[in-house]
Short mmCIF file of C-alpha atoms in Angstrom, two decimals:
data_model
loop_
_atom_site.label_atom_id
_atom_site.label_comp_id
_atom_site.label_asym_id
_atom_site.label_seq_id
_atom_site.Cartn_x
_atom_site.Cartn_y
_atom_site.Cartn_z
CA UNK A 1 6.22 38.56 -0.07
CA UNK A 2 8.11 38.13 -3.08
CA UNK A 3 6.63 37.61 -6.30
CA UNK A 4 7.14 33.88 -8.40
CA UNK A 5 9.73 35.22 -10.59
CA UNK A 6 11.82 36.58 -8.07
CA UNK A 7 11.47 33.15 -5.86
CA UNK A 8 12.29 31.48 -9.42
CA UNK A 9 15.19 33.23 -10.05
CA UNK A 10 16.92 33.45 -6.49
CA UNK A 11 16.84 29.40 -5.91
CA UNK A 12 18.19 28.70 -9.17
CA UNK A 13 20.96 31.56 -9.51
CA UNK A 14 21.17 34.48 -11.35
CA UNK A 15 20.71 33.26 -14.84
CA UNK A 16 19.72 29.75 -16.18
CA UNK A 17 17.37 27.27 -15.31
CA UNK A 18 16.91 24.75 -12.94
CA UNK A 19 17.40 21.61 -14.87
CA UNK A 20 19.07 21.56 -18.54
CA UNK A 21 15.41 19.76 -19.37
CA UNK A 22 12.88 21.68 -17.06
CA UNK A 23 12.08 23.77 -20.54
CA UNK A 24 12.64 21.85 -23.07
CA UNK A 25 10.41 19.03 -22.25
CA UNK A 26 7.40 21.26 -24.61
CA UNK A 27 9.63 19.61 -27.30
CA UNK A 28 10.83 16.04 -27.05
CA UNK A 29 10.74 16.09 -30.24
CA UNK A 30 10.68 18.58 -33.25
CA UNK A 31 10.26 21.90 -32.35
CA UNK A 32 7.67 22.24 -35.25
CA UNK A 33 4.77 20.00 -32.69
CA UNK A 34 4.56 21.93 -29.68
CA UNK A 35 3.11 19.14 -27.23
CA UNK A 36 3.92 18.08 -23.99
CA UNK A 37 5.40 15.14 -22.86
CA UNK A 38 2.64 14.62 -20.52
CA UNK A 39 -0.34 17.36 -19.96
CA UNK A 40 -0.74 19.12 -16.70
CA UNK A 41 -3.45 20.46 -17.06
CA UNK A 42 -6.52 20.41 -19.40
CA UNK A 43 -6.13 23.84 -21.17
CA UNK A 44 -4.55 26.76 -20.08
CA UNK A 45 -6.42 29.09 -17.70
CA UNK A 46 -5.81 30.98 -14.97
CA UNK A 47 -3.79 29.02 -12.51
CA UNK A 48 -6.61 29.29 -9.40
CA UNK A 49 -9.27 27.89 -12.15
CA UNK A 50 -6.49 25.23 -13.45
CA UNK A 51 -6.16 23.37 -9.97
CA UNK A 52 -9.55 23.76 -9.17
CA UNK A 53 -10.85 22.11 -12.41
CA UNK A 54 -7.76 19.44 -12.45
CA UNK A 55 -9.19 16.32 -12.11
CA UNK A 56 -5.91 15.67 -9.44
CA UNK A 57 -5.26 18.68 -7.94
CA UNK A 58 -2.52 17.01 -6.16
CA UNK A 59 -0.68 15.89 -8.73
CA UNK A 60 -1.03 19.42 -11.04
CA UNK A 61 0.36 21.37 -7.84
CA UNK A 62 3.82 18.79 -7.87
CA UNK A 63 4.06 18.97 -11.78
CA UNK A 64 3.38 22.85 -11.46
CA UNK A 65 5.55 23.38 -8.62
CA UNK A 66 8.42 21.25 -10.54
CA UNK A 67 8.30 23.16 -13.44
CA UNK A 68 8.65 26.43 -12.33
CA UNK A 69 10.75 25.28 -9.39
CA UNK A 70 7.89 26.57 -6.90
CA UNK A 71 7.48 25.45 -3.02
CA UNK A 72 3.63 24.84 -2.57
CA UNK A 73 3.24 28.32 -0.36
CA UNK A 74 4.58 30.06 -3.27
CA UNK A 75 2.11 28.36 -5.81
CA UNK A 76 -0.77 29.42 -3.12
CA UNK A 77 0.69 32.77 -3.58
CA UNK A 78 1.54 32.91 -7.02
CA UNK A 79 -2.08 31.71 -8.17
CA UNK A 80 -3.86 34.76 -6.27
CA UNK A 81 -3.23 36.86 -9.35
CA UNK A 82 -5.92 35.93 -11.75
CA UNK A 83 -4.25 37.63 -14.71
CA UNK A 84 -1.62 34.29 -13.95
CA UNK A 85 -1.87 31.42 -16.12
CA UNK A 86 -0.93 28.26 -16.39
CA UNK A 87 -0.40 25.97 -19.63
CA UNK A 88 -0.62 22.34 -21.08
CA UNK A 89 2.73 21.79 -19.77
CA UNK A 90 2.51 23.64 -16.50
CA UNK A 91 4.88 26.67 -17.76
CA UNK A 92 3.22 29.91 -16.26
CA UNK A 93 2.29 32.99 -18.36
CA UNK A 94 1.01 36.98 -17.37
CA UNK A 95 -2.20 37.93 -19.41
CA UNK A 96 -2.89 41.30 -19.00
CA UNK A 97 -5.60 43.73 -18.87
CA UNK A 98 -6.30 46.31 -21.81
CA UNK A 99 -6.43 49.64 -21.61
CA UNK A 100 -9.46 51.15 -20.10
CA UNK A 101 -10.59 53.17 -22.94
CA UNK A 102 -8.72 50.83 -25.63
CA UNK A 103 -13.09 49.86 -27.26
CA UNK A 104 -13.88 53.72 -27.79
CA UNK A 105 -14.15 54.60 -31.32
CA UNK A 106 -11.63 57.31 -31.18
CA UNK A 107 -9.20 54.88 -29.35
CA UNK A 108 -6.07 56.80 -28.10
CA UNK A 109 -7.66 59.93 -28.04
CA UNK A 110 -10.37 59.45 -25.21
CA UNK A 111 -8.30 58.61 -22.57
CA UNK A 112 -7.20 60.79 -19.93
CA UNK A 113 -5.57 63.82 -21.85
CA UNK A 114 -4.26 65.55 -18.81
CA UNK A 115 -2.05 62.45 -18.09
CA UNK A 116 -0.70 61.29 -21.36
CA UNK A 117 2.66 62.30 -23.06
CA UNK A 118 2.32 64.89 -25.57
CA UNK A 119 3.07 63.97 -29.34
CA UNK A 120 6.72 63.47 -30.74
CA UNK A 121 7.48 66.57 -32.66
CA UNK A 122 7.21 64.63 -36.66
CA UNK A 123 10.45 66.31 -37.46
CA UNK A 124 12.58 64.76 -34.67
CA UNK A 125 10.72 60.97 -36.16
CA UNK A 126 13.28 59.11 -38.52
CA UNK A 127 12.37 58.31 -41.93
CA UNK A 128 12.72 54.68 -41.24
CA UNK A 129 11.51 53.60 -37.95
CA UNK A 130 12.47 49.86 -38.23
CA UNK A 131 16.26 50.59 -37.72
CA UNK A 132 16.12 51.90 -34.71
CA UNK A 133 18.67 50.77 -31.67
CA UNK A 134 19.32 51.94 -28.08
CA UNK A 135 22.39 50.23 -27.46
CA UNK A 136 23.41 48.61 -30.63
CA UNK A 137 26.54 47.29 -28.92
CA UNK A 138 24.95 45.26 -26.43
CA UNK A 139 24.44 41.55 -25.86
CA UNK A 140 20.91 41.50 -24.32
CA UNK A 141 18.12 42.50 -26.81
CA UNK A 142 14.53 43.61 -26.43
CA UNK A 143 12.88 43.49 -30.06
CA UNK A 144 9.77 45.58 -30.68
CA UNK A 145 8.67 44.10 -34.21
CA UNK A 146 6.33 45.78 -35.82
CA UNK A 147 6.22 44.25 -39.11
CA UNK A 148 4.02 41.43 -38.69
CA UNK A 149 4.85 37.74 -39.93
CA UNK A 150 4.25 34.41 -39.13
CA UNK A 151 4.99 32.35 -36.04
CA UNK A 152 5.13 28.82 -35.81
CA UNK A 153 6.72 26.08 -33.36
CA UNK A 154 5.95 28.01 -30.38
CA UNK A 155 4.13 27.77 -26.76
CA UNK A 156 1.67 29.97 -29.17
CA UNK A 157 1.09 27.33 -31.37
CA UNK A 158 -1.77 25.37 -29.30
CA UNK A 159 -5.27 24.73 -29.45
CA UNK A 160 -6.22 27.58 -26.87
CA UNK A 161 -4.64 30.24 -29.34
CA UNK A 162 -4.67 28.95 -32.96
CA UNK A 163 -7.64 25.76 -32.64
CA UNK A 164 -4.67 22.76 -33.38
CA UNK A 165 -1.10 21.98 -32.34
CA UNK A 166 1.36 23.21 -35.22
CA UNK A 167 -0.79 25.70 -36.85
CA UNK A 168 1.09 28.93 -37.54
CA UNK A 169 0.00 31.72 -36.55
CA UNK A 170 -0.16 34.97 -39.10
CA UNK A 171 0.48 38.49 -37.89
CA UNK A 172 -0.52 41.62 -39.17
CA UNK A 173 1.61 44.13 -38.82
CA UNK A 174 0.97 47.55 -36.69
CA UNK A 175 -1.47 49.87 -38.35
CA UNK A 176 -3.85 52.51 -37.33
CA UNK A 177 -5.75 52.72 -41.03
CA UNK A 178 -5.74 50.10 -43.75
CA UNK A 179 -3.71 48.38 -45.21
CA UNK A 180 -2.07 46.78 -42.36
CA UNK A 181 1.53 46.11 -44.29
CA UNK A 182 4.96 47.71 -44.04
CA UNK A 183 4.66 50.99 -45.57
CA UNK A 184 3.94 52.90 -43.04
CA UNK A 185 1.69 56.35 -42.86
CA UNK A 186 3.68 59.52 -41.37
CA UNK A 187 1.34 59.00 -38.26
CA UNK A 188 2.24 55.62 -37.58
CA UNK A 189 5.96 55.72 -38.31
CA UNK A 190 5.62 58.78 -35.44
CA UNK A 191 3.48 56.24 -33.24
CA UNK A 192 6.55 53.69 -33.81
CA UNK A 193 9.11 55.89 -32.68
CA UNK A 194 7.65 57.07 -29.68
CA UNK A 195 6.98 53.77 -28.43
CA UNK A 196 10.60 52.85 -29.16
CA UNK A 197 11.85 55.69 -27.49
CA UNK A 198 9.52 55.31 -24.47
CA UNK A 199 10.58 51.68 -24.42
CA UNK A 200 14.21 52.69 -24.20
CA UNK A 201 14.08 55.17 -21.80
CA UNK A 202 12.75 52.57 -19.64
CA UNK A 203 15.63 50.14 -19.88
CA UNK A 204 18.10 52.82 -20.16
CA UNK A 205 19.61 52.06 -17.03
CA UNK A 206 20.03 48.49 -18.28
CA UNK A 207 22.47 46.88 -21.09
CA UNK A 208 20.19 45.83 -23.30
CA UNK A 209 19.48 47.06 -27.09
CA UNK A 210 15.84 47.95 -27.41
CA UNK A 211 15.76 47.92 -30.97
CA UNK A 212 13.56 47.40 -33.69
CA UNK A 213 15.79 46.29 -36.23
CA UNK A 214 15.34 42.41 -37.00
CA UNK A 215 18.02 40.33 -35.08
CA UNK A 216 19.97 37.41 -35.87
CA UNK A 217 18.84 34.13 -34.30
CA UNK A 218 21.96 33.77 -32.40
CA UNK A 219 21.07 37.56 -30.94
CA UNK A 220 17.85 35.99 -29.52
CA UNK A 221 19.05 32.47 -28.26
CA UNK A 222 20.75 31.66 -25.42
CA UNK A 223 22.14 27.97 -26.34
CA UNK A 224 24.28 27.48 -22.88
CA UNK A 225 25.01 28.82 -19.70
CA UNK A 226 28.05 30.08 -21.12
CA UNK A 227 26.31 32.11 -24.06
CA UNK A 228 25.92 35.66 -22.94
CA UNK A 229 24.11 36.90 -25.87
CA UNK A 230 20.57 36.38 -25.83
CA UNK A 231 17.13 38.76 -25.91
CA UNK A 232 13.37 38.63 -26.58
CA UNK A 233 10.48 39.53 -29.08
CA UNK A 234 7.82 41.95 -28.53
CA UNK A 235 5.63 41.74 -31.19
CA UNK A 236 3.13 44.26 -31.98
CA UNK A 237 -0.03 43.38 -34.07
CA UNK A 238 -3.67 44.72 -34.02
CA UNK A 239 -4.87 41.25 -32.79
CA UNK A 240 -5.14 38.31 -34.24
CA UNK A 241 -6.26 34.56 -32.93
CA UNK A 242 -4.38 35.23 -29.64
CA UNK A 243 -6.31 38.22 -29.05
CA UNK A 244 -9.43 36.97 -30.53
CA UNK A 245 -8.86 34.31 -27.17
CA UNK A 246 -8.04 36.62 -24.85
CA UNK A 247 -8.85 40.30 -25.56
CA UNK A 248 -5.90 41.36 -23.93
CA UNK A 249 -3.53 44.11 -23.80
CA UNK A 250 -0.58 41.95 -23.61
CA UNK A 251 0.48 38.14 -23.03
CA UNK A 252 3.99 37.00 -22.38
CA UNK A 253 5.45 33.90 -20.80
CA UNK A 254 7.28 34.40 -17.17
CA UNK A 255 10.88 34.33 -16.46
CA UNK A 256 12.74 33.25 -20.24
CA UNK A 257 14.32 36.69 -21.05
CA UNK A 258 17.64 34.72 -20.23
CA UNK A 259 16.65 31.00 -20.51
CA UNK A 260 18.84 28.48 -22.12
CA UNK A 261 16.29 27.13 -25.26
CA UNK A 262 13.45 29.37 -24.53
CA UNK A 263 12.58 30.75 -27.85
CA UNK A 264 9.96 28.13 -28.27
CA UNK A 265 8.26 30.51 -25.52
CA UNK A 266 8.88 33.84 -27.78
CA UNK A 267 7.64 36.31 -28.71
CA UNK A 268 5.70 38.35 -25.54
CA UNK A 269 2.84 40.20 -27.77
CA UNK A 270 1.17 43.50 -27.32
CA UNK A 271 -2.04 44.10 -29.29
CA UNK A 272 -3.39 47.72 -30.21
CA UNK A 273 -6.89 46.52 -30.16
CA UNK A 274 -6.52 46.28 -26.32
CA UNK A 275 -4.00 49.06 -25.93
CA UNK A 276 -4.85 51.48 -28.50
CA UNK A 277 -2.65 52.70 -31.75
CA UNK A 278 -0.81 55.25 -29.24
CA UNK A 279 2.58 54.84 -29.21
CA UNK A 280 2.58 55.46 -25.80
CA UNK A 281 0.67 53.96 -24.44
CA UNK A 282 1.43 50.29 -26.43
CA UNK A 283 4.89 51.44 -25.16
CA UNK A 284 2.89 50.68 -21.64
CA UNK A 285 2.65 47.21 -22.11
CA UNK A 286 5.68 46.41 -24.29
CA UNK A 287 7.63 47.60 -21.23
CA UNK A 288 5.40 45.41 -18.62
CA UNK A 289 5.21 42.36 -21.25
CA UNK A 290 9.31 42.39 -21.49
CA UNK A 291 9.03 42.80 -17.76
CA UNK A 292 7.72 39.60 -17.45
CA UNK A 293 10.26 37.93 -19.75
CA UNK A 294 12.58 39.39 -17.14
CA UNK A 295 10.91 37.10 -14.20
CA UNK A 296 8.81 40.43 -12.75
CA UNK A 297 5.39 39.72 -11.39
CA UNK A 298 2.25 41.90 -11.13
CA UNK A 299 2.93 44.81 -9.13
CA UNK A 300 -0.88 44.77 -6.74
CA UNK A 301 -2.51 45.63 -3.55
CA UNK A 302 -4.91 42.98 -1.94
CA UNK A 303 -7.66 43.82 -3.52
CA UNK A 304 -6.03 44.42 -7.05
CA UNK A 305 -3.81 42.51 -9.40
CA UNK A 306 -2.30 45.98 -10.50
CA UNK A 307 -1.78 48.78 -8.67
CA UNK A 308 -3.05 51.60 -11.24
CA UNK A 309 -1.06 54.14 -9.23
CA UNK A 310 -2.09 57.74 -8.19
CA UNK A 311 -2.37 61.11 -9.69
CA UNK A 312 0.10 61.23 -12.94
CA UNK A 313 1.65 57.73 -11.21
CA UNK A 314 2.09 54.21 -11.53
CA UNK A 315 4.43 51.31 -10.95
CA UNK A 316 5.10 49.50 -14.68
CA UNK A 317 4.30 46.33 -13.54
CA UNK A 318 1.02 47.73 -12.10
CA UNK A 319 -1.29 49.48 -14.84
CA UNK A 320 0.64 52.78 -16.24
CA UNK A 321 -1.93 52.84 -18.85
CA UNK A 322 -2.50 57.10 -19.70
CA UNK A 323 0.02 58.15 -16.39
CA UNK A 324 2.88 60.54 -17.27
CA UNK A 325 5.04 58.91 -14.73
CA UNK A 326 5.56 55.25 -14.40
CA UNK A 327 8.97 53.53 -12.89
CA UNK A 328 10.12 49.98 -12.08
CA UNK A 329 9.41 49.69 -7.93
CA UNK A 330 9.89 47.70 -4.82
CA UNK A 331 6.59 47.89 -3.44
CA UNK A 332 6.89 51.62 -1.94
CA UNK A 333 3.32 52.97 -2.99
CA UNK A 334 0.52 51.93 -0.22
CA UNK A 335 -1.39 48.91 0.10
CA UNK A 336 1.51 46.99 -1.89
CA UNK A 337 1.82 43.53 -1.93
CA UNK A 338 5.47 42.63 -4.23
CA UNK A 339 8.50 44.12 -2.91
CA UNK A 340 10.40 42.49 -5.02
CA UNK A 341 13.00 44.68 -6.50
CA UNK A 342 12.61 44.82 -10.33
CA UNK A 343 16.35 46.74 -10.67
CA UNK A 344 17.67 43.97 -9.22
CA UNK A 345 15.94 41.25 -11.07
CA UNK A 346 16.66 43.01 -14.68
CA UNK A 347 20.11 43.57 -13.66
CA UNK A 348 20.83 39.78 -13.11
CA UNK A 349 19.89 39.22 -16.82
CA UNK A 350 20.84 42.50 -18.07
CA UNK A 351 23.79 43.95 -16.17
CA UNK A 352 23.11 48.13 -14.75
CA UNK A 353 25.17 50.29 -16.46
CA UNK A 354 28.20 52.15 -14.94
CA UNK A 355 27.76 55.49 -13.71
CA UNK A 356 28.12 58.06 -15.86
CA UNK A 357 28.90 60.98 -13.37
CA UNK A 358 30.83 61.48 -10.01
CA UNK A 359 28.01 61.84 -7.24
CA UNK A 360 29.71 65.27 -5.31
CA UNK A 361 31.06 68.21 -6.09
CA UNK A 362 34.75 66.97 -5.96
CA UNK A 363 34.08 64.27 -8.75
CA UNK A 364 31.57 66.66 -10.42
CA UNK A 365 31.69 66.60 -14.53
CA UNK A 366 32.62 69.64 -15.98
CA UNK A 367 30.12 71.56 -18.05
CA UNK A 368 31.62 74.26 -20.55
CA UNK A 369 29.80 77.63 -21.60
CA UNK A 370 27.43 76.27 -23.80
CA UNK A 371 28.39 72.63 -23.61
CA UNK A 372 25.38 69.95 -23.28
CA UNK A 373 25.97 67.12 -21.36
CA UNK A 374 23.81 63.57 -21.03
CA UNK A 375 23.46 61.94 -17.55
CA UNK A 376 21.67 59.38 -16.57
CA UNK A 377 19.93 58.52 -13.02
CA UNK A 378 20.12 55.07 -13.11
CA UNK A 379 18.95 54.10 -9.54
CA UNK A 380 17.13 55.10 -6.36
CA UNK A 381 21.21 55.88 -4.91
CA UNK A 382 22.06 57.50 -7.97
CA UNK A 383 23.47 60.88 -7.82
CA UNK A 384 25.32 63.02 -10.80
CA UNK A 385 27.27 66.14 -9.77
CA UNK A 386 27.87 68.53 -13.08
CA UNK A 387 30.34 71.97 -12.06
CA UNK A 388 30.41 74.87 -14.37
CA UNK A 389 32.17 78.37 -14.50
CA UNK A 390 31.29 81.78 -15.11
CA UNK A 391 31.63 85.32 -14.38
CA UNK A 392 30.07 87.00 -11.80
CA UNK A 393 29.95 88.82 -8.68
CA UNK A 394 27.12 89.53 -5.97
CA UNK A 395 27.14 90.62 -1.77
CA UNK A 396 25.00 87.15 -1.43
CA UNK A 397 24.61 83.37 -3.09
CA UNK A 398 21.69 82.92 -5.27
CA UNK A 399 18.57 82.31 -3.21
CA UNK A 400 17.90 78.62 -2.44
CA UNK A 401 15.30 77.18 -5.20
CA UNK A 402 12.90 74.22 -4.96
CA UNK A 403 13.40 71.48 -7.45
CA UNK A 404 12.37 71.31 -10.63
CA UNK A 405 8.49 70.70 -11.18
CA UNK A 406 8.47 69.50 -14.50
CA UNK A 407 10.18 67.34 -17.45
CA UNK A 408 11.45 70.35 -18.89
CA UNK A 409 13.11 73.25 -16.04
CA UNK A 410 14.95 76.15 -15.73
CA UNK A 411 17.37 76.70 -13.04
CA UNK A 412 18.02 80.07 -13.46
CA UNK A 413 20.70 82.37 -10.87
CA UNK A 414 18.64 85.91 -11.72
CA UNK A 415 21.58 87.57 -9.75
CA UNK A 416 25.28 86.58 -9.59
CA UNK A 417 26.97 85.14 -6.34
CA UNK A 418 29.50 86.40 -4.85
CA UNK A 419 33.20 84.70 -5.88
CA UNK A 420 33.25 81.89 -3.95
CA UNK A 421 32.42 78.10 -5.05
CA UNK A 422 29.21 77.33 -4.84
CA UNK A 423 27.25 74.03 -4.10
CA UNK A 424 23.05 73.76 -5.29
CA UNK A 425 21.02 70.58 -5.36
CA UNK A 426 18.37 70.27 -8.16
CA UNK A 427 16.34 67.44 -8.86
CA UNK A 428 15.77 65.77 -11.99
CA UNK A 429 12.13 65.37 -13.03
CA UNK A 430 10.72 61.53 -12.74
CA UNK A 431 8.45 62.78 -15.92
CA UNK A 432 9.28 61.42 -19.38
CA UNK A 433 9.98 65.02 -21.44
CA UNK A 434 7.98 65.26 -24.67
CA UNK A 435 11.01 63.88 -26.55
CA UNK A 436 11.34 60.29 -24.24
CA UNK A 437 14.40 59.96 -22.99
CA UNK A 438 15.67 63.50 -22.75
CA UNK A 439 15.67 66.21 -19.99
CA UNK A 440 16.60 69.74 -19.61
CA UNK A 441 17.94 72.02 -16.36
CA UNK A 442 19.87 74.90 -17.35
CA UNK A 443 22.15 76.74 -15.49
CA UNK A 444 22.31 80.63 -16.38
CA UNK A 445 24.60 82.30 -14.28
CA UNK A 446 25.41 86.16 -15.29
CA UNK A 447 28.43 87.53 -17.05
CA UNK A 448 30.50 90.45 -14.72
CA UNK A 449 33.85 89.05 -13.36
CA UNK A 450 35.38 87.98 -11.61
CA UNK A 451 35.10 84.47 -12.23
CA UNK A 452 33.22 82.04 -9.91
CA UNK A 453 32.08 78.21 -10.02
CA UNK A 454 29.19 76.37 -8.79
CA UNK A 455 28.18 72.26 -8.82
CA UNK A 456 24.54 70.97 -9.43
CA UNK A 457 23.59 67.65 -8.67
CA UNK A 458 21.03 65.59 -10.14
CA UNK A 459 19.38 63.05 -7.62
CA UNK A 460 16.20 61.30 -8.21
CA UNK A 461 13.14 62.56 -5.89
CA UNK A 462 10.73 59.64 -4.81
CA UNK A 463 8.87 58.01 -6.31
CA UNK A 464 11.62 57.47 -8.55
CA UNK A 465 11.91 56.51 -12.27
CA UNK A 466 14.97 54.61 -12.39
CA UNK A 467 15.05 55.53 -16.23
CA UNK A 468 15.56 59.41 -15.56
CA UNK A 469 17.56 61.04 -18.20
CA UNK A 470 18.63 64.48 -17.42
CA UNK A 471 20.73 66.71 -19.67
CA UNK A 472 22.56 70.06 -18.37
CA UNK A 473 23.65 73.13 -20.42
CA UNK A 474 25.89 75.90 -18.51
CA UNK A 475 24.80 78.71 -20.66
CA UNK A 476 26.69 82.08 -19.35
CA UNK A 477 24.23 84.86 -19.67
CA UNK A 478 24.76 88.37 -21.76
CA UNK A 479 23.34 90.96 -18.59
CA UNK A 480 23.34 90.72 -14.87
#
C-alpha cells in the first residue's frame, strides 16, 4: 500500500496543496503566535495514541483526515507507524529513532566499523565548510545549517517543544568538543563536509542545491503555485528543548518541501546527541528528515517501522544508520510494506536530471587517453555507455570479467584484443567511495598497434543506489 505522503501528493497534483488555507490555518493571525484556529487534538503524540486519547475520536479522524487530505483507510494505515505524529492542529510529523549506539561514550566510534564509510581524506576538506553548494544554479534547495541560531514563529514553537506558544527556541550550533560556536575544529569542519557531500550524493540525481550556505528567504518560500523556487532547512544542533522532548535522531514535518506558506513548518532537525558527531552518519538522517519534507514515509516491514536493511544495506527511509550502502527504494527488499516510489515522489518537487550519457555503444561518450569523465546513474533504467581507443592487437578479446566489487575498481584488459570493436559491460558500485560522490573504473588497454576501440557501460546492479556516481579514465598502458 502506499504510504500517506504519496496518497497526499497524488490526489492533490504534483505540487501544491489542497486548499490555499489547508496550511495556513496554524496562523490566522501573526505568524509570531503559532496556535490553531481550533485544537485537534490535546498535544501532539503519536497519531494511534492521539485518537485513542481524543475525547471524540470521531471528530479528530474528520479534522485529521481534512488536513492532510486523508480517506479514513489511509489514516488507519498511516497511524500504524508509531514514529507518526500528529499535532495541535492535526498537521502530521515523522519522529525518528536515534542511532543505536548514538549514548556510548565514544559516540561515532562504537558502532559497527566494518560498515561505516571511511574518513574524508582532511586535505580534500575545504577551509570553509559553510559555503558549500551542489547545484548552486538550482531552484529547489536543501539547507544543512550548521551554525546554530534561533527559531521562532514556527510549528516548533509550542508547548510540547519549548513549554509556551511563541517562545523561541535557541540552537547551538554543531560541535563535537566545547565551545559549541562557529569556529570550527579541523575535525568538525571534516565531519561537516562529509555529511554535505554524503547528503549530495544522495540527491544527485535530483535538481536541488544541497548547500550549506545561508539562503535568501525567497530561496526557501514558495509564495504561489506559480513560484518555482522554494527549499527546506535541515538544521543540525547537539539537542536542545526539542530533543530534550523527544530524544530523537531526527524530527521533520511531512509533505512541505514544496508547499505554498510552509515555512512556519521549517526547519526538519537532526540532533548529534541521537545520531552521533559522525558526519556520516548525521548525513543518515539529514537525508531521511529531507525525505520526509519531500512527502516519503517510513520505509517498514510488519513488524518494524524501519526496515534496518541487510548486510552493508538499507533503504534511506528505513534505518541506514552505520550501512555502507543505503538508496531511495520501492519496496524491493523482503517483508516490505511501502512501495511507494521515492524517485518519483522527489522528482515531482524536484525535477530528475537529464541524462548525462548515451545508454549503447552507438551513443557512447568518448573517453580520450587519459581523459576523466563524470557520469551519473541516476535511476534503476539508467545506463551510460563511455567508448575509448587504443592500440593493440591479440588472437582473442579480453576474457569476460565480473563486475566491479567495490566503490573503487579496476577494469583492467591484461592482454590486448584483437582489432575489432569491442563491447564490455561493467557495473558501477552501489557503495559510496571514500570521497562521497565519486567513483572510479579504469580502463587499461595495452599499447602495440594497430589501433582498436572498445565501449563500457555503466548500469546500476540491484539493489540500486539511484545516487551512483561513477567516473571513467581510458588510461593507454606503456607494455603489453
Amino acid at each position: 500500500m502506499e504510504a500517506v505522503g504519496a496518497q497526499r501528493r497524488r490526489r492533490r497534483g504534483a505540487r501544491g496543496p489542497p486548499r490555499p488555507d489547508a496550511r495556513n490555518r496554524r496562523f490566522p493571525g501573526s505568524s509570531a503566535d503559532p496556535t490553531c484556529e481550533d485544537d485537534v487534538v490535546r498535544k501532539p503524540a503519536p497519531l494511534a495514541q492521539a485518537l485513542a486519547k481524543s475525547p471524540a475520536p470521531a471528530a479528530a479522524k474528520d479534522a485529521i483526515q481534512d488536513v492532510n487530505d486523508l480517506t479514513r483507510r489511509e489514516l488507519n494505515h498511516a497511524a500504524a507507524d508509531n514514529s507518526l505524529w500528529v499535532d495541535y492542529c492535526g498537521d502530521l510529523f515523522f519522529v525518528d529513532a536515534a542511532h543505536p549506539h548514538a549514548d556510548d561514550a565514544a559516540g561515532a566510534d562504537t558502532h559497527d566499523t566494518a560498515q561505516a564509510a571511511p574518513r574524508v581524506d582532511a586535505a580534500s576538506v575545504p577551509a570553509n565548510v559553510l559555503d558549500l553548494s551542489s547545484r548552486p544554479d538550482s531552484d529547489h534547495t536543501i539547507y544543512l545549517d550548521f551554525t546554530g541560531g534561533t527559531v521562532s514563529g514556527t510549528a516548533w514553537n509550542t508547548p510540547q517543544w519549548t513549554g509556551a506558544y511563541g517562545t523561541p527556541i535557541d540552537v547551538t550550533p554543531y560541535s563535537i568538543t566545547a565551545p559549541a560556536d562557529l569556529n570550527f575544529t579541523a575535525a568538525e569542519r571534516a565531519e561537516i563536509y562529509t555529511a554535505w557531500a554524503t547528503v549530495s550524493e544522495d540527491y544527485a540525481p535530483f535538481d536541488v542545491n544541497v548547500t550549506t550556505l545561508p539562503p535568501s528567504t525567497d530561496a526557501l518560500t514558495r509564495y504561489s503555485l506559480d513560484d518555482s523556487t522554494y527549499g527546506v532547512t535541515v538544521k543540525v544542533t547537539n539537542s536542545g528543548p526539542i530533543y530534550a522532548s523527544c530524544g530523537c535522531g531526527g524530527i521533520a514535518y511531512l509533505d512541505i518541501f514544496s508547499e505554498v506558506g510552509a515555512q512556519s513548518y521549517n526547519p526538519a532537525w537532526v540532533f548529534t546527541a541521537g545520531t552521533t558527531t559522525s558526519g556520516y552518519e548525521l548525513a543518515q538522517a539529514a537525508t531521511h528528515e529531507a525525505g520526509h519534507t519531500f512527502g516519503l514515509s517510513h520505509d517498514g516491514t510488519d513488524r518494524n517501522d524501519y526496515y534496518s536493511g541487510s548486510g552493508a544495506y538499507a533503504p534511506i527511509m528505513g534505518a541506514s544508520y552505520s550501512r555502507r550502502v543505503s538508496h531511495w527504494s520501492n519496496g524491493e527488499y523482503p517483508g516490505a510494506d511501502n512501495y511507494e516510489d521515492d524517485v518519483a515522489i522527489i522528482a515531482s518537487q524536484a525535477p530528475k536530471l537529464f541524462d548525462d550519457h548515451g545508454d549503447n555503444a552507438q551513443n557512447a561518450t568518448p573517453v580520450a587517453a587519459g581523459e576523466t569523465i563524470d557520469g551519473l546513474i541516476g535511476d534503476r533504467t539508467d545506463i551510460d555507455a563511455f567508448s575509448f581507443t587504443g592500440e593493440g592487437e591479440s588472437p582473442s578479446p579480453p576474457p569476460d570479467r565480473p563486475a566491479c566489487p567495490t566503490p573503487t575498481c579496476r577494469s583492467a584488459f591484461s592482454t590486448p584484443p584483437a582489432p575489432r570493436s569491442l563491447s564490455s559491460t561493467r557495473s558501477a558500485s552501489p557503495a559510496r567511495s571514500t570521497r562521497p560522490g565519486r567513483r572510479t573504473c579504469r580502463a587499461t588497454p595495452g599499447a602495440t598497434p594497430p589501433s582498436w576501440t572498445a565501449s563500457a557501460t555503466a548500469t546500476p546492479p540491484s539493489p540500486v543506489s539511484t545516487a551512483t556516481t561513477a567516473r571513467w579514465v581510458a588510461t593507454p598502458s606503456t607494455s603489453t
